[in-house]
CSV table of C-alpha atoms in Angstrom, one decimal:
chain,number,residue,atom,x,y,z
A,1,UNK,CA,-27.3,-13.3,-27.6
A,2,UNK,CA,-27.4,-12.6,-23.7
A,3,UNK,CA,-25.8,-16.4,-23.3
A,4,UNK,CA,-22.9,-15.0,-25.4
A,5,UNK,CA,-23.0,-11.6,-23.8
A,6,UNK,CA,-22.5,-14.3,-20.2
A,7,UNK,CA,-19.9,-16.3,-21.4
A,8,UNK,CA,-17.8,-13.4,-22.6
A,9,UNK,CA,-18.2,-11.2,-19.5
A,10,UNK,CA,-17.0,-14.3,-17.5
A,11,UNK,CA,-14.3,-14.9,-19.4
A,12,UNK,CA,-12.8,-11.2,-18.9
A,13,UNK,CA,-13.7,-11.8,-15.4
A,14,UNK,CA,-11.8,-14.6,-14.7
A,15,UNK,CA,-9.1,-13.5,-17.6
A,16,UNK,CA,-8.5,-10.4,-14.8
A,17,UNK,CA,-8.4,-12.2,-11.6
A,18,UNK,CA,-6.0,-14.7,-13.3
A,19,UNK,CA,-4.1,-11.2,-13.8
A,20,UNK,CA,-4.1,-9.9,-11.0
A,21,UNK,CA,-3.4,-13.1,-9.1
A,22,UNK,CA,0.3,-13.5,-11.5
A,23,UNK,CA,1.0,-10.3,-11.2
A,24,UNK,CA,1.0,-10.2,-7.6
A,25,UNK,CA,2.9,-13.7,-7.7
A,26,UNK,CA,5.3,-12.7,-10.1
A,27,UNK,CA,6.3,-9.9,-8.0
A,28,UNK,CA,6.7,-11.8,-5.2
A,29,UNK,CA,8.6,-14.3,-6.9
A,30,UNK,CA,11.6,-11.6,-7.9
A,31,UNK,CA,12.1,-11.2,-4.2
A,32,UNK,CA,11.7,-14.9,-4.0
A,33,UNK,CA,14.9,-15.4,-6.7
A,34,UNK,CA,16.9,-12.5,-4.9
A,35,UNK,CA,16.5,-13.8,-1.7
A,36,UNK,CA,17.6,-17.6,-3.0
A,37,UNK,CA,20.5,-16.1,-4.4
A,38,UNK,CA,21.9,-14.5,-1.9
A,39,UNK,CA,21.6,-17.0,0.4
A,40,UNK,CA,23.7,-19.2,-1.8
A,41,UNK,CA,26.1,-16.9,-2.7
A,42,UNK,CA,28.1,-17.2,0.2
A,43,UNK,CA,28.9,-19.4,3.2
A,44,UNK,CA,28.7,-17.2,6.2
A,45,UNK,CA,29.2,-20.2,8.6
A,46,UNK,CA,32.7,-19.3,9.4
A,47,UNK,CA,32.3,-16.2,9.9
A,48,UNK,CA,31.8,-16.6,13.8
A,49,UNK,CA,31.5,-12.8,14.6
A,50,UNK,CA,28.2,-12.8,12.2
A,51,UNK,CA,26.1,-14.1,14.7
A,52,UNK,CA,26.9,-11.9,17.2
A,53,UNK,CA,26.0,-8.8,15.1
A,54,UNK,CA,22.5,-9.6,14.8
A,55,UNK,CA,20.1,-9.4,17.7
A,56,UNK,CA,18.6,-6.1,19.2
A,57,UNK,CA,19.8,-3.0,18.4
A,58,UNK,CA,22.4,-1.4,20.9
A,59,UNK,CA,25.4,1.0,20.3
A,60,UNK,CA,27.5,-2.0,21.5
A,61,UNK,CA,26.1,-4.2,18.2
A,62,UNK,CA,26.3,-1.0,16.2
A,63,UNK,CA,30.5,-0.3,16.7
A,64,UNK,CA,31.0,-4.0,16.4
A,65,UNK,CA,29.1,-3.8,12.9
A,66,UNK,CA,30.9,-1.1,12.1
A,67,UNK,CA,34.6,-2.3,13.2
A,68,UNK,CA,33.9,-6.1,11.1
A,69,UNK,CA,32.3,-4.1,8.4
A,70,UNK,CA,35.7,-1.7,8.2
A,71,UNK,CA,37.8,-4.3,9.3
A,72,UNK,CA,36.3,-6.3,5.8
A,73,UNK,CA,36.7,-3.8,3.5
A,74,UNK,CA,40.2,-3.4,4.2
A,75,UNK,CA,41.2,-6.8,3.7
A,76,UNK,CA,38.5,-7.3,1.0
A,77,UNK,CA,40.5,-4.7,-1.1
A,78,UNK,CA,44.2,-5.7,-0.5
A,79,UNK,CA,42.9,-8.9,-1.6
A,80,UNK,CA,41.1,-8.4,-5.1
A,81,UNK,CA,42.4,-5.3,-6.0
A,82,UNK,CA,43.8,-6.9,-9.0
A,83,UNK,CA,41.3,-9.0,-10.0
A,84,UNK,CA,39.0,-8.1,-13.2
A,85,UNK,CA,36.1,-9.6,-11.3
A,86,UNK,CA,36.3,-9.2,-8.1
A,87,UNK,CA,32.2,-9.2,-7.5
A,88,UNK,CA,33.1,-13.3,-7.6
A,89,UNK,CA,35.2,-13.4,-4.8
A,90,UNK,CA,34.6,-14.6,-1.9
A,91,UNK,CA,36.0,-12.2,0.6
A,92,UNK,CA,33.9,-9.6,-1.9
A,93,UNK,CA,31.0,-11.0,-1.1
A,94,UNK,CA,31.5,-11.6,2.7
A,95,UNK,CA,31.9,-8.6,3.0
A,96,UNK,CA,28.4,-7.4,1.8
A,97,UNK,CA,27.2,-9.5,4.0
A,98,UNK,CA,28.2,-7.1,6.5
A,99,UNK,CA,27.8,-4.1,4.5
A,100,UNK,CA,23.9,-5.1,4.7
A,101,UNK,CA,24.2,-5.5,8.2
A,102,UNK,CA,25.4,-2.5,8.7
A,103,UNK,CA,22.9,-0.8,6.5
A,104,UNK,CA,20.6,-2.2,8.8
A,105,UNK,CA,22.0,-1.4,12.0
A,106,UNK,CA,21.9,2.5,10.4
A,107,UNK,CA,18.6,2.2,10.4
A,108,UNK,CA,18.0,1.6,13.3
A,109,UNK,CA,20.6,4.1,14.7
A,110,UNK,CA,18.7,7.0,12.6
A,111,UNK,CA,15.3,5.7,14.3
A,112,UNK,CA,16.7,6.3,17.6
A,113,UNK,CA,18.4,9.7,17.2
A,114,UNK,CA,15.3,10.9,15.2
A,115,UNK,CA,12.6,9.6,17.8
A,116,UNK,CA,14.9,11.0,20.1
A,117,UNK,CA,15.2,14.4,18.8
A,118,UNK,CA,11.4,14.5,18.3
A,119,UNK,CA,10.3,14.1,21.7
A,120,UNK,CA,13.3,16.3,22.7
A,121,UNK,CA,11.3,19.0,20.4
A,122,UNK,CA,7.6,18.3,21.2
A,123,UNK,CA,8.0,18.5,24.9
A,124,UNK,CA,9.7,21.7,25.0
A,125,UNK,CA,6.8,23.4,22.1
A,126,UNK,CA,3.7,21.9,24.2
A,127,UNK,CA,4.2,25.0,26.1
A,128,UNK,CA,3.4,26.9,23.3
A,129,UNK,CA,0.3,29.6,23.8
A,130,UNK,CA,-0.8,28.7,20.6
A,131,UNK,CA,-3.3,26.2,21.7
A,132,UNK,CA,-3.0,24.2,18.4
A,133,UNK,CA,0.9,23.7,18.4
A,134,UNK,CA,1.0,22.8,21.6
A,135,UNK,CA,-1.9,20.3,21.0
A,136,UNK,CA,-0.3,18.9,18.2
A,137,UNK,CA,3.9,18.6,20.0
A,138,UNK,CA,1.8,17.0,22.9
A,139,UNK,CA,0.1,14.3,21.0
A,140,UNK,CA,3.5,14.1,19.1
A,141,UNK,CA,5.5,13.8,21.9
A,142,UNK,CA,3.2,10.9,23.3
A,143,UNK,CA,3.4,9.0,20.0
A,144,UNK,CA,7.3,9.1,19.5
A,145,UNK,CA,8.7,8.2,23.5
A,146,UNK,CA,7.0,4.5,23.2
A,147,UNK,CA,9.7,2.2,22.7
A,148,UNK,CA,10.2,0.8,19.1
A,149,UNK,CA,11.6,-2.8,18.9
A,150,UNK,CA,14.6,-2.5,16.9
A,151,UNK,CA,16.3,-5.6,15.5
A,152,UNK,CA,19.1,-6.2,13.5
A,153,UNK,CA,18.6,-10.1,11.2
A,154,UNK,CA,20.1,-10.8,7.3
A,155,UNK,CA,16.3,-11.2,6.8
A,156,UNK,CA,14.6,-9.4,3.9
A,157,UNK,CA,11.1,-10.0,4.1
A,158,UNK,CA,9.9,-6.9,5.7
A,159,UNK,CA,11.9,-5.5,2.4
A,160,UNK,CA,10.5,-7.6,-0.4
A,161,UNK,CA,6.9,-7.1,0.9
A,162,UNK,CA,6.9,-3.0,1.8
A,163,UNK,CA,9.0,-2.7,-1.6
A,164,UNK,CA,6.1,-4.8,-3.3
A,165,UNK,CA,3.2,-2.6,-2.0
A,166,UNK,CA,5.2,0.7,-3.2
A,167,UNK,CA,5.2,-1.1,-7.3
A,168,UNK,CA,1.9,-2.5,-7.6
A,169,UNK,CA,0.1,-0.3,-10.0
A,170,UNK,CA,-0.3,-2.6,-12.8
A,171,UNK,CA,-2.2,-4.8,-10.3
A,172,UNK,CA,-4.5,-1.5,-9.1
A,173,UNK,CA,-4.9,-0.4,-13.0
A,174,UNK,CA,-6.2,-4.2,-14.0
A,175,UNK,CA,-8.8,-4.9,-10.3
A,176,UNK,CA,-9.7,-0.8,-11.6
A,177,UNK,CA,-10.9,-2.1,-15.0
A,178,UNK,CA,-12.7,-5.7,-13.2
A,179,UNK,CA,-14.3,-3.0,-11.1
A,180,UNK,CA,-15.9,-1.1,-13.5
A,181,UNK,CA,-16.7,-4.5,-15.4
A,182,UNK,CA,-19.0,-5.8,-12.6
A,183,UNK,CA,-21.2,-2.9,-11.4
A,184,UNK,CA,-22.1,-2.3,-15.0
A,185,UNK,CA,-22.9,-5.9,-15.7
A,186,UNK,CA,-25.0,-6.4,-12.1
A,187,UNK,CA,-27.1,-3.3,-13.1
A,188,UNK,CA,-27.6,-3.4,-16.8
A,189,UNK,CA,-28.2,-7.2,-17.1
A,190,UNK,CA,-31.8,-6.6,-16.4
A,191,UNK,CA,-32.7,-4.8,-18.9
A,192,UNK,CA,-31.0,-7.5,-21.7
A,193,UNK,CA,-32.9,-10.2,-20.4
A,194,UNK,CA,-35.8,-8.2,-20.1
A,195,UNK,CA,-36.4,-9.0,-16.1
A,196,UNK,CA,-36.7,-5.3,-15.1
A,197,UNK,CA,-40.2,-5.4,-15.5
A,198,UNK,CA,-40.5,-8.0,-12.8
A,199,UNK,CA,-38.7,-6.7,-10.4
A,200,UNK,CA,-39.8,-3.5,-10.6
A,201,UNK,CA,-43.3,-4.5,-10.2
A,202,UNK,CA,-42.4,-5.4,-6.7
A,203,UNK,CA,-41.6,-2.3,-4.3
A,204,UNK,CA,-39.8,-4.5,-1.0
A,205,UNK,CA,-38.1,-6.7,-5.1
A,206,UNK,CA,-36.7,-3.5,-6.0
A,207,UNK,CA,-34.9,-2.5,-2.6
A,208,UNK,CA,-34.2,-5.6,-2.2
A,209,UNK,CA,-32.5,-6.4,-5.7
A,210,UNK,CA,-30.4,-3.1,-4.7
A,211,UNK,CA,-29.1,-4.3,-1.8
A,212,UNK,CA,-28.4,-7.7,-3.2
A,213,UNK,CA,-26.7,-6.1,-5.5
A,214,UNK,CA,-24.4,-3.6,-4.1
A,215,UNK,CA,-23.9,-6.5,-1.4
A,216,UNK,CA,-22.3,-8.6,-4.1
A,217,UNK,CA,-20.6,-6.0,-5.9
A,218,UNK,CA,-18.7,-4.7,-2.5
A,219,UNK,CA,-17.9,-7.9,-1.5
A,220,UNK,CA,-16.2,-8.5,-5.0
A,221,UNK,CA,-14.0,-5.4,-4.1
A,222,UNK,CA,-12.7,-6.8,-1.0
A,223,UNK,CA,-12.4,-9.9,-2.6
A,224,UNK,CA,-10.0,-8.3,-5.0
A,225,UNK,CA,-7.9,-6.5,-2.3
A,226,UNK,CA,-7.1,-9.5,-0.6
A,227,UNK,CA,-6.8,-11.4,-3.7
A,228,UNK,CA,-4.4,-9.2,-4.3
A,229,UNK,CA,-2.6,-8.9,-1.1
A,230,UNK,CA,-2.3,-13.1,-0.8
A,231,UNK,CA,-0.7,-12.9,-3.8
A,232,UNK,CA,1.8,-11.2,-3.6
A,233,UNK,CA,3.1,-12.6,0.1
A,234,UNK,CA,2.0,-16.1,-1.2
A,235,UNK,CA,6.5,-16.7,-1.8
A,236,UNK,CA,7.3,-14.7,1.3
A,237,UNK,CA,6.8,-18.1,3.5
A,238,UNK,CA,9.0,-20.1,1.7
A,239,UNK,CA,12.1,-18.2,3.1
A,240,UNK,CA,13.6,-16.2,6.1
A,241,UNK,CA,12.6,-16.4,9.4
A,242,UNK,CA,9.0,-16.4,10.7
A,243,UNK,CA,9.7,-14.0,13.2
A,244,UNK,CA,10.3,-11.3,10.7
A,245,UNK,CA,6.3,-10.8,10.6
A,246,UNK,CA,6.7,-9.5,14.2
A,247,UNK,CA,9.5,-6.7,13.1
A,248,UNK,CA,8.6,-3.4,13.6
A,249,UNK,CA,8.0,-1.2,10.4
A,250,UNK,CA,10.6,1.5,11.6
A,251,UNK,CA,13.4,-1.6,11.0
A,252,UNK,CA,12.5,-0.7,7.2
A,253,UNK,CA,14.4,3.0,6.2
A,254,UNK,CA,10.9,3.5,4.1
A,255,UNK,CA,9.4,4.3,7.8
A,256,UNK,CA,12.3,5.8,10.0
A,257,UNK,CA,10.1,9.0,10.1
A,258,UNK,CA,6.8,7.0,11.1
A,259,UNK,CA,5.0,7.5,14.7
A,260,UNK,CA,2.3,4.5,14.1
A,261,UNK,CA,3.4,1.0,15.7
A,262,UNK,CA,2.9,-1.7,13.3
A,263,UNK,CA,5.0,-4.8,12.7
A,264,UNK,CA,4.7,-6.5,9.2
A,265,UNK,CA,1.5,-8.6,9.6
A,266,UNK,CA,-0.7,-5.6,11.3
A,267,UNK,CA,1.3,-3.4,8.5
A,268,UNK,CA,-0.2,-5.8,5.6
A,269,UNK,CA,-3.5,-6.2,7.3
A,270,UNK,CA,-4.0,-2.2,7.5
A,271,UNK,CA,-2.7,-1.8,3.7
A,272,UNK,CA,-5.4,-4.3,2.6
A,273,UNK,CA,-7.8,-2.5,4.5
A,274,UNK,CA,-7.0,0.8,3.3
A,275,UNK,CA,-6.8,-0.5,-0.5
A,276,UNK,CA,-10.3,-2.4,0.0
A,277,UNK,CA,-11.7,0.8,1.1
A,278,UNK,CA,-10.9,3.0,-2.3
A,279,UNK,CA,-12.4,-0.2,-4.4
A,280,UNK,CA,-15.5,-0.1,-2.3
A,281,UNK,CA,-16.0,3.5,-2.8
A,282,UNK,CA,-15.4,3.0,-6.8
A,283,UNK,CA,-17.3,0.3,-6.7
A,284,UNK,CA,-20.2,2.7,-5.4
A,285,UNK,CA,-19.6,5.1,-7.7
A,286,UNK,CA,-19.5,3.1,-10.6
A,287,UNK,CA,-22.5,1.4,-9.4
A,288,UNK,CA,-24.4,4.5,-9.3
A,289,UNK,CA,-23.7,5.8,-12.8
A,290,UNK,CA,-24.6,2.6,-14.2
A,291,UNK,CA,-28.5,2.8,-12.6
A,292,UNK,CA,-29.1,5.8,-14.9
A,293,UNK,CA,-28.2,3.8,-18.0
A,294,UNK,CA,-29.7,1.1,-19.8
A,295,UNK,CA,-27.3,0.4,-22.5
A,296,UNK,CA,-23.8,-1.1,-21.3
A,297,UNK,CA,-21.7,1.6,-23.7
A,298,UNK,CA,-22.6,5.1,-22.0
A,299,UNK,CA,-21.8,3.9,-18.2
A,300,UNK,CA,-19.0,1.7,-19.3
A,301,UNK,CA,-17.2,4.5,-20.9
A,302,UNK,CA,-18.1,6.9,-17.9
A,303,UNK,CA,-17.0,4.9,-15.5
A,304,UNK,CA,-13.9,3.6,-17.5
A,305,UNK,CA,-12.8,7.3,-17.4
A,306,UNK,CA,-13.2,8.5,-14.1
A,307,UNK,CA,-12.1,5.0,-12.7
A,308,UNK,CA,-8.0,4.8,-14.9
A,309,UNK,CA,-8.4,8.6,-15.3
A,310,UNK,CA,-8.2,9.0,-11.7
A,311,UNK,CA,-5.9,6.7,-11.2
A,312,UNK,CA,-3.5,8.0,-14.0
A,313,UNK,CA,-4.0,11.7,-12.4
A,314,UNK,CA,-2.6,10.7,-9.1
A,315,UNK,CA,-0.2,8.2,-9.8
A,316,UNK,CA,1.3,10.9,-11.8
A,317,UNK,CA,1.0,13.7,-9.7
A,318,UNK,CA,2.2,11.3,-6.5
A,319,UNK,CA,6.3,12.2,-8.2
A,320,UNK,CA,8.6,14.5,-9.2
A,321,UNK,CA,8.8,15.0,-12.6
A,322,UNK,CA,11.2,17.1,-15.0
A,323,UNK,CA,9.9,18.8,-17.8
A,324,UNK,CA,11.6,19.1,-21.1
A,325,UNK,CA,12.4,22.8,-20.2
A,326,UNK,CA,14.6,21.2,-17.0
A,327,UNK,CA,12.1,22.7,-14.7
A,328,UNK,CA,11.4,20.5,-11.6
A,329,UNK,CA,7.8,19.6,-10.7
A,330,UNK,CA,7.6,18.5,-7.0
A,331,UNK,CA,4.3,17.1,-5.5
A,332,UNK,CA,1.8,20.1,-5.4
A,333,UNK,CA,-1.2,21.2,-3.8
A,334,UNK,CA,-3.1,19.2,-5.9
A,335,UNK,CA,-1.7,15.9,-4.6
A,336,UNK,CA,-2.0,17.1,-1.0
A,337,UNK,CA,-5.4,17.9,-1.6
A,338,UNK,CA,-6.6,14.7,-3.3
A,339,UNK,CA,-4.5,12.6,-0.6
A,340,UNK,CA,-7.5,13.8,1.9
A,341,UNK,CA,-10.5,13.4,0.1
A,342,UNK,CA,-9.9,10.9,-2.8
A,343,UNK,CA,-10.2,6.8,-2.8
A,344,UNK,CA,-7.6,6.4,-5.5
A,345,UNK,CA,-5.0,7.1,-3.2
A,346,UNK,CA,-5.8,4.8,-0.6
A,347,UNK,CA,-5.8,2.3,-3.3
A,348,UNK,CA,-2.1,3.6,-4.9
A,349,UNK,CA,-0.3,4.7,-2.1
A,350,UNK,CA,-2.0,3.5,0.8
A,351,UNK,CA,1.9,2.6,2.9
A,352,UNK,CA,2.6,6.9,1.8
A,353,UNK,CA,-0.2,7.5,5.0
A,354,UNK,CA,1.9,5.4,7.3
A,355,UNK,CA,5.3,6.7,6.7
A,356,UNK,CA,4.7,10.2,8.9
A,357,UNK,CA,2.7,11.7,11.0
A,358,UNK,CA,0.4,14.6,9.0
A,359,UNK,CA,-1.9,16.7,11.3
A,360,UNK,CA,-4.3,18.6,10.2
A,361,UNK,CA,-6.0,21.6,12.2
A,362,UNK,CA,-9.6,20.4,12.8
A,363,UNK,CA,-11.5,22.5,15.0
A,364,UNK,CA,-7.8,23.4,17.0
A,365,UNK,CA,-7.3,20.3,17.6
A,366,UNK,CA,-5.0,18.0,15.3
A,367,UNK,CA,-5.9,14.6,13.4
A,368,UNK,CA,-3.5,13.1,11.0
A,369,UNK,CA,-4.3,12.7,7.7
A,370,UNK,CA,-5.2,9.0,7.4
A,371,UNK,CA,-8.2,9.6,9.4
A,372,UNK,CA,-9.1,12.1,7.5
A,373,UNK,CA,-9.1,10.5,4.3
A,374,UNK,CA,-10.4,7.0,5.9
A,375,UNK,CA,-13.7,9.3,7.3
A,376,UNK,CA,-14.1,10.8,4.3
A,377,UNK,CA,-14.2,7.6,2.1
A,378,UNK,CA,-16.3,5.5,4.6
A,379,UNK,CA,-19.2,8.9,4.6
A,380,UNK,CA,-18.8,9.1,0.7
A,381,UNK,CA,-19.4,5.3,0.2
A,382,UNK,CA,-22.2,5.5,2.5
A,383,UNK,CA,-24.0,8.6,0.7
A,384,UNK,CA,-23.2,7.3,-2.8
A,385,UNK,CA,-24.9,3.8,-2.2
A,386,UNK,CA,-27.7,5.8,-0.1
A,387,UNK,CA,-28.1,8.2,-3.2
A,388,UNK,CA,-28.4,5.1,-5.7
A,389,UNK,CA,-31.3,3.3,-3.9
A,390,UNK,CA,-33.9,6.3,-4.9
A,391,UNK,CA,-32.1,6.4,-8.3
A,392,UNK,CA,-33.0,2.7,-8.7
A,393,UNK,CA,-36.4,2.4,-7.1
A,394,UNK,CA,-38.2,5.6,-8.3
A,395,UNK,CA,-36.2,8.0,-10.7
A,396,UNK,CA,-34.4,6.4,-13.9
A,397,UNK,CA,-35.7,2.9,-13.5
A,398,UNK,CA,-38.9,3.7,-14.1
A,399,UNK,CA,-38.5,4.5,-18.1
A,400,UNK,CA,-37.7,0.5,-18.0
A,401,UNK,CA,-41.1,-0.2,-17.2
C-alpha cells in the first residue's frame, strides 16, 4: 500500500513539473513564432534610413522617426488604397516597421519628459515643513535625476519576456497545487510507514528530521521558481540581439513610471526572487498545518484552500471588473492591503512592485512598498517554521507515539 501511495505521489510530482516546465515553454514559444514572423515578413535591407533610427535616444532620432514614419504612411496609402488586402503589401508592411520604431522612440520620449517633470516637482516640495513630504520628494528626487539608458532597436525581447511574467498564472496555480503536494507528503509519510515512533524516540532525531525536512521542502520551492523562470526565457536566446538583456526596463511602456534601475537580466533575476519568496512562505505554512495531522485528507484539503483560495482572491481582486449592474469595481483597499502583507502577490504580480515608486509613512520616514512586503514575508517565513519545530517535537507529535 505505501509503495503505491510512492509511486503515485511521484507520478503527480513529476506530472506538475512537466506542467509547469511546457507551460512556461509554450509561452515563450508564442513570442518565439511572433518574433520569426516578423522578421520574415519584410526585407528592411533597403530601407537605408532604418539604421540610422535606431541607437540612443535623442530628439534628433526622435523627429527623424517621426518624419520616415509620416513620410511612410503617406505614400503607404496613395499606394494601396485600393487594394482589398493591403496588410500584404509590401510598402504596408514597411511601414510598421517604422510605426514600431516610433512606438518605441515614444517611449522613451514619455520617460524623459516624465522623469523630467518629477524631479522638477520633488525638488521644489522637499522644502515642505511637513517633515514626511519633504522626506519622501527628497528621496524621490534622488531616485528619478540618475540617467536612464534609453535605446531605440526592432528588438522585442525585453517585450516577450515582461509580457510573459504579467500572464503566467496557470503556471503559479499548478507549482501552488505541487506546493501543497510535498509539505503534506514529507510530514505525513511517517506516520504511513509507521517510522514516527523512531524518530521520535530520539530528541537531537526529531529536530533534526525538522530541519531536514523544511530544508528539502524550501529548496523544492526555489527549485520551482526558477524552474519556472528558465522556462519560459529558455526561446528568448534563439533570436534578437544579446545586448537587449542590458536594456533598461523604462525602454518597456509597462515601466515609464518606474524609479528602480534594472535592465532585463537583474529585472528577471529580482522577479524570480520575489516569486521564490511567496512559495517559501506557503511552503511554510503548509508545512506547519500538515504537523498537526496524521491523516493526508484534513491538511491536504486545508492547505488546498488557503493555498488556490488565496491565490484566486487576489488574482481577482488585482483588476477591474464590471458587474452585471454596469457598476465599475476598481482595485480596492483590500488589494492595497494584501499587496503589503501577503506572499501571493509576490508570487502573481511580483513586476506590479517594480512599476512605481509606493512609499509608505513608517515612522516619518518613507519606504516603498516592496520592502515592506519583502520584510514582512522573510519575518513570517521565519516565525512560521520557528512555530512548527515545537509543534513537531513536543505538542501534536506526541499522540503518534
Amino acid at each position: 500500500m505505501g509503495f503505491e501511495i510512492k509511486k503515485h505521489l511521484n507520478i503527480i510530482l513529476l506530472a506538475g513539473l512537466l506542467i509547469t516546465f511546457f507551460y512556461g515553454v509554450y509561452y515563450s514559444y508564442q513570442c518565439y513564432i511572433s518574433q520569426k514572423q516578423n522578421e520574415k515578413s519584410v526585407d528592411m535591407e533597403s530601407e537605408h534610413s532604418y539604421k540610422d533610427c535606431m541607437g540612443s535616444y535623442s530628439e534628433e532620432r526622435m523627429n527623424l522617426i517621426t518624419t520616415l514614419t509620416d513620410e511612410k504612411r503617406a505614400y503607404m496609402e496613395e499606394q494601396v488604397s485600393m487594394e482589398t488586402n493591403p496588410e500584404n503589401n509590401n510598402e504596408f508592411l514597411v511601414f510598421q516597421k517604422y510605426q514600431y520604431l516610433y512606438s518605441k522612440a515614444d517611449v522613451c520620449r514619455q520617460v524623459t519628459e516624465y522623469r523630467e517633470q518629477v524631479v522638477k516637482n520633488a525638488g521644489r516640495l522637499k522644502k515642505s515643513r511637513d517633515t514626511y513630504y519633504a522626506r519622501v520628494n527628497k528621496k524621490i528626487e534622488k531616485m528619478y535625476s540618475s540617467n536612464v539608458e534609453l535605446v531605440i532597436h526592432d528588438g522585442s525581447r525585453l517585450e516577450d519576456i515582461a509580457g510573459i511574467f504579467t500572464v503566467a498564472e496557470t503556471v503559479d496555480f499548478v507549482n501552488i497545487v505541487l506546493l501543497v503536494i510535498v509539505s503534506c507528503s514529507m510530514f505525513l509519510i511517517e506516520h504511513r510507514k509507521g517510522t514516527f515512533t523512531l524518530v521520535y524516540s530520539s530528541y537531537r532525531g526529531r529536530g533534526h528530521t525538522y530541519a531536514g525536512k523544511l530544508a528539502v521542502a524550501m529548496g523544492f520551492a526555489v527549485l520551482l521558481s526558477l524552474l519556472q523562470t528558465v522556462s519560459m526565457v529558455l526561446l528568448s536566446f534563439t533570436y534578437g540581439d544579446m545586448s537587449e538583456w542590458m536594456d533598461a526596463v523604462q525602454n518597456l511602456e509597462l515601466f515609464i513610471y518606474s524609479p528602480y534601475h534594472l535592465n532585463l537580466v537583474e529585472l528577471v533575476i529580482v522577479i524570480t526572487a520575489l516569486r521564490a519568496l511567496g512559495y517559501l512562505v506557503l511552503i511554510c505554512i503548509f508545512t506547519v498545518i500538515s504537523i498537526c495531522f496524521q491523516k493526508n485528507i484534513i491538511p491536504l484539503a486545508i492547505n488546498t484552500f488557503i493555498g488556490i483560495g488565496g491565490f484566486g482572491l487576489c488574482y481577482y481582486f488585482s483588476g477591474s471588473y464590471v458587474t452585471s449592474l454596469g457598476t465599475l469595481i476598481q482595485q480596492g483597499g483590500f488589494y492595497s492591503y494584501v499587496r503589503m502583507y501577503s506572499p501571493f502577490v509576490l508570487i502573481g504580480d511580483g513586476i506590479g512592485y517594480l512599476k512605481k515608486y509606493e512609499p509608505l509613512n513608517i515612522l516619518n520616514y518613507p519606504v516603498s512598498v516592496l520592502s515592506v512586503t519583502v520584510l514582512v514575508n522573510i519575518l513570517l517565513a521565519v516565525i512560521i517554521a520557528a512555530a512548527g519545530y515545537p509543534l513537531y517535537i513536543r505538542r501534536f507529535r506526541r499522540r503518534g507515539v
